């Protein structure tokens, strides 16, 4: 969110509630949200870790399966198992890291 300096006569005023498109809607100020709980941190850590693990599983599992000459159903099955395994493992570690930070 950008704020602007408002020129009025000879004075310059800092106006953080004014933006390029007008005023900021009520309730949209930064810092006004609910508090992040410990369980939220664990959930976010697991979700981020699972996502990174899935991408890693797709890359390494895909290359490994293609290297071994798998095609079709075998390729999809092997890559799928790799994705779930890598995602679950890395997600668990990130959830534990989130719990330690609480």
PDB file of C-alpha atoms in Angstrom:
ATOM      1  CA  UNK A   1       0.000   0.000   0.000  1.00  0.00           C
ATOM      2  CA  UNK A   2       1.390   3.342  -0.995  1.00  0.00           C
ATOM      3  CA  UNK A   3       0.843   6.526   0.929  1.00  0.00           C
ATOM      4  CA  UNK A   4       1.185  10.028  -0.392  1.00  0.00           C
ATOM      5  CA  UNK A   5       2.249  13.444   0.732  1.00  0.00           C
ATOM      6  CA  UNK A   6      -0.674  15.856   0.513  1.00  0.00           C
ATOM      7  CA  UNK A   7       0.180  19.429  -0.467  1.00  0.00           C
ATOM      8  CA  UNK A   8      -2.110  22.029   1.039  1.00  0.00           C
ATOM      9  CA  UNK A   9      -0.951  25.548   0.479  1.00  0.00           C
ATOM     10  CA  UNK A  10       2.543  25.779   1.911  1.00  0.00           C
ATOM     11  CA  UNK A  11       2.242  22.721   4.185  1.00  0.00           C
ATOM     12  CA  UNK A  12       3.103  19.126   3.307  1.00  0.00           C
ATOM     13  CA  UNK A  13       1.202  16.414   5.177  1.00  0.00           C
ATOM     14  CA  UNK A  14       1.938  12.710   5.231  1.00  0.00           C
ATOM     15  CA  UNK A  15      -1.329  10.907   4.547  1.00  0.00           C
ATOM     16  CA  UNK A  16      -1.042   7.101   4.851  1.00  0.00           C
ATOM     17  CA  UNK A  17      -4.782   6.554   4.446  1.00  0.00           C
ATOM     18  CA  UNK A  18      -4.781   8.099   0.970  1.00  0.00           C
ATOM     19  CA  UNK A  19      -3.734   5.956  -1.948  1.00  0.00           C
ATOM     20  CA  UNK A  20      -3.514   6.385  -5.683  1.00  0.00           C
ATOM     21  CA  UNK A  21      -7.132   5.229  -6.025  1.00  0.00           C
ATOM     22  CA  UNK A  22      -8.667   7.154  -3.130  1.00  0.00           C
ATOM     23  CA  UNK A  23      -9.037   6.301   0.505  1.00  0.00           C
ATOM     24  CA  UNK A  24      -8.453   2.883   2.022  1.00  0.00           C
ATOM     25  CA  UNK A  25     -11.643   0.982   2.908  1.00  0.00           C
ATOM     26  CA  UNK A  26     -12.496   0.751   6.593  1.00  0.00           C
ATOM     27  CA  UNK A  27     -11.002  -2.289   8.283  1.00  0.00           C
ATOM     28  CA  UNK A  28      -8.181  -2.650   5.768  1.00  0.00           C
ATOM     29  CA  UNK A  29      -5.365  -1.250   7.864  1.00  0.00           C
ATOM     30  CA  UNK A  30      -2.240  -3.320   8.296  1.00  0.00           C
ATOM     31  CA  UNK A  31      -1.803  -5.012  11.628  1.00  0.00           C
ATOM     32  CA  UNK A  32      -5.507  -5.470  12.225  1.00  0.00           C
ATOM     33  CA  UNK A  33      -5.989  -9.188  11.999  1.00  0.00           C
ATOM     34  CA  UNK A  34      -6.422 -12.093  14.288  1.00  0.00           C
ATOM     35  CA  UNK A  35      -3.466 -13.340  16.237  1.00  0.00           C
ATOM     36  CA  UNK A  36      -1.592 -16.272  14.717  1.00  0.00           C
ATOM     37  CA  UNK A  37      -1.865 -19.214  17.093  1.00  0.00           C
ATOM     38  CA  UNK A  38       0.656 -21.983  17.589  1.00  0.00           C
ATOM     39  CA  UNK A  39      -1.607 -24.445  15.780  1.00  0.00           C
ATOM     40  CA  UNK A  40      -1.810 -22.025  12.826  1.00  0.00           C
ATOM     41  CA  UNK A  41       1.982 -21.960  12.622  1.00  0.00           C
ATOM     42  CA  UNK A  42       2.094 -25.749  12.619  1.00  0.00           C
ATOM     43  CA  UNK A  43      -0.559 -25.936   9.862  1.00  0.00           C
ATOM     44  CA  UNK A  44       1.205 -23.334   7.744  1.00  0.00           C
ATOM     45  CA  UNK A  45       4.539 -25.106   8.205  1.00  0.00           C
ATOM     46  CA  UNK A  46       3.047 -28.428   7.173  1.00  0.00           C
ATOM     47  CA  UNK A  47       1.322 -26.927   4.130  1.00  0.00           C
ATOM     48  CA  UNK A  48       4.477 -25.157   2.934  1.00  0.00           C
ATOM     49  CA  UNK A  49       6.614 -28.217   3.560  1.00  0.00           C
ATOM     50  CA  UNK A  50       4.157 -30.515   1.816  1.00  0.00           C
ATOM     51  CA  UNK A  51       4.109 -28.217  -1.211  1.00  0.00           C
ATOM     52  CA  UNK A  52       7.893 -28.061  -1.458  1.00  0.00           C
ATOM     53  CA  UNK A  53       8.111 -31.819  -0.923  1.00  0.00           C
ATOM     54  CA  UNK A  54       5.575 -32.433  -3.695  1.00  0.00           C
ATOM     55  CA  UNK A  55       7.571 -30.382  -6.170  1.00  0.00           C
ATOM     56  CA  UNK A  56      10.735 -32.180  -5.142  1.00  0.00           C
ATOM     57  CA  UNK A  57       8.973 -35.528  -5.505  1.00  0.00           C
ATOM     58  CA  UNK A  58       7.762 -34.631  -8.992  1.00  0.00           C
ATOM     59  CA  UNK A  59      11.223 -33.575 -10.125  1.00  0.00           C
ATOM     60  CA  UNK A  60      13.319 -36.368  -8.610  1.00  0.00           C
ATOM     61  CA  UNK A  61      10.677 -39.077  -8.899  1.00  0.00           C
ATOM     62  CA  UNK A  62       9.958 -38.164 -12.498  1.00  0.00           C
ATOM     63  CA  UNK A  63      13.586 -38.180 -13.541  1.00  0.00           C
ATOM     64  CA  UNK A  64      14.227 -41.458 -11.750  1.00  0.00           C
ATOM     65  CA  UNK A  65      11.184 -43.147 -13.276  1.00  0.00           C
ATOM     66  CA  UNK A  66      12.091 -41.977 -16.773  1.00  0.00           C
ATOM     67  CA  UNK A  67      15.689 -43.084 -16.232  1.00  0.00           C
ATOM     68  CA  UNK A  68      14.465 -46.600 -15.440  1.00  0.00           C
ATOM     69  CA  UNK A  69      12.323 -46.595 -18.567  1.00  0.00           C
ATOM     70  CA  UNK A  70       8.890 -46.499 -16.949  1.00  0.00           C
ATOM     71  CA  UNK A  71       5.989 -45.365 -19.104  1.00  0.00           C
ATOM     72  CA  UNK A  72       2.240 -44.920 -18.774  1.00  0.00           C
ATOM     73  CA  UNK A  73       0.559 -46.252 -15.662  1.00  0.00           C
ATOM     74  CA  UNK A  74       3.843 -47.356 -14.050  1.00  0.00           C
ATOM     75  CA  UNK A  75       5.296 -43.844 -14.465  1.00  0.00           C
ATOM     76  CA  UNK A  76       2.245 -42.142 -12.949  1.00  0.00           C
ATOM     77  CA  UNK A  77       2.076 -44.631 -10.066  1.00  0.00           C
ATOM     78  CA  UNK A  78       5.779 -44.329  -9.225  1.00  0.00           C
ATOM     79  CA  UNK A  79       5.819 -40.531  -9.446  1.00  0.00           C
ATOM     80  CA  UNK A  80       2.619 -40.342  -7.368  1.00  0.00           C
ATOM     81  CA  UNK A  81       4.149 -42.435  -4.598  1.00  0.00           C
ATOM     82  CA  UNK A  82       7.283 -40.305  -4.701  1.00  0.00           C
ATOM     83  CA  UNK A  83       5.240 -37.089  -4.481  1.00  0.00           C
ATOM     84  CA  UNK A  84       3.200 -38.239  -1.479  1.00  0.00           C
ATOM     85  CA  UNK A  85       6.254 -39.639   0.289  1.00  0.00           C
ATOM     86  CA  UNK A  86       8.439 -36.563  -0.196  1.00  0.00           C
ATOM     87  CA  UNK A  87       5.572 -34.178   0.586  1.00  0.00           C
ATOM     88  CA  UNK A  88       4.615 -35.982   3.783  1.00  0.00           C
ATOM     89  CA  UNK A  89       8.186 -36.220   5.000  1.00  0.00           C
ATOM     90  CA  UNK A  90       9.137 -32.620   4.373  1.00  0.00           C
ATOM     91  CA  UNK A  91       5.753 -31.395   5.591  1.00  0.00           C
ATOM     92  CA  UNK A  92       6.217 -33.242   8.870  1.00  0.00           C
ATOM     93  CA  UNK A  93       9.643 -31.714   9.399  1.00  0.00           C
ATOM     94  CA  UNK A  94       8.348 -28.224   8.686  1.00  0.00           C
ATOM     95  CA  UNK A  95       5.409 -28.771  11.063  1.00  0.00           C
ATOM     96  CA  UNK A  96       7.842 -29.825  13.787  1.00  0.00           C
ATOM     97  CA  UNK A  97       9.931 -26.729  13.089  1.00  0.00           C
ATOM     98  CA  UNK A  98       6.796 -24.591  13.404  1.00  0.00           C
ATOM     99  CA  UNK A  99       5.967 -26.245  16.724  1.00  0.00           C
ATOM    100  CA  UNK A 100       9.474 -25.584  18.037  1.00  0.00           C
ATOM    101  CA  UNK A 101       9.137 -21.880  17.154  1.00  0.00           C
ATOM    102  CA  UNK A 102       5.951 -21.503  19.255  1.00  0.00           C
TER     103      UNK A 102
END
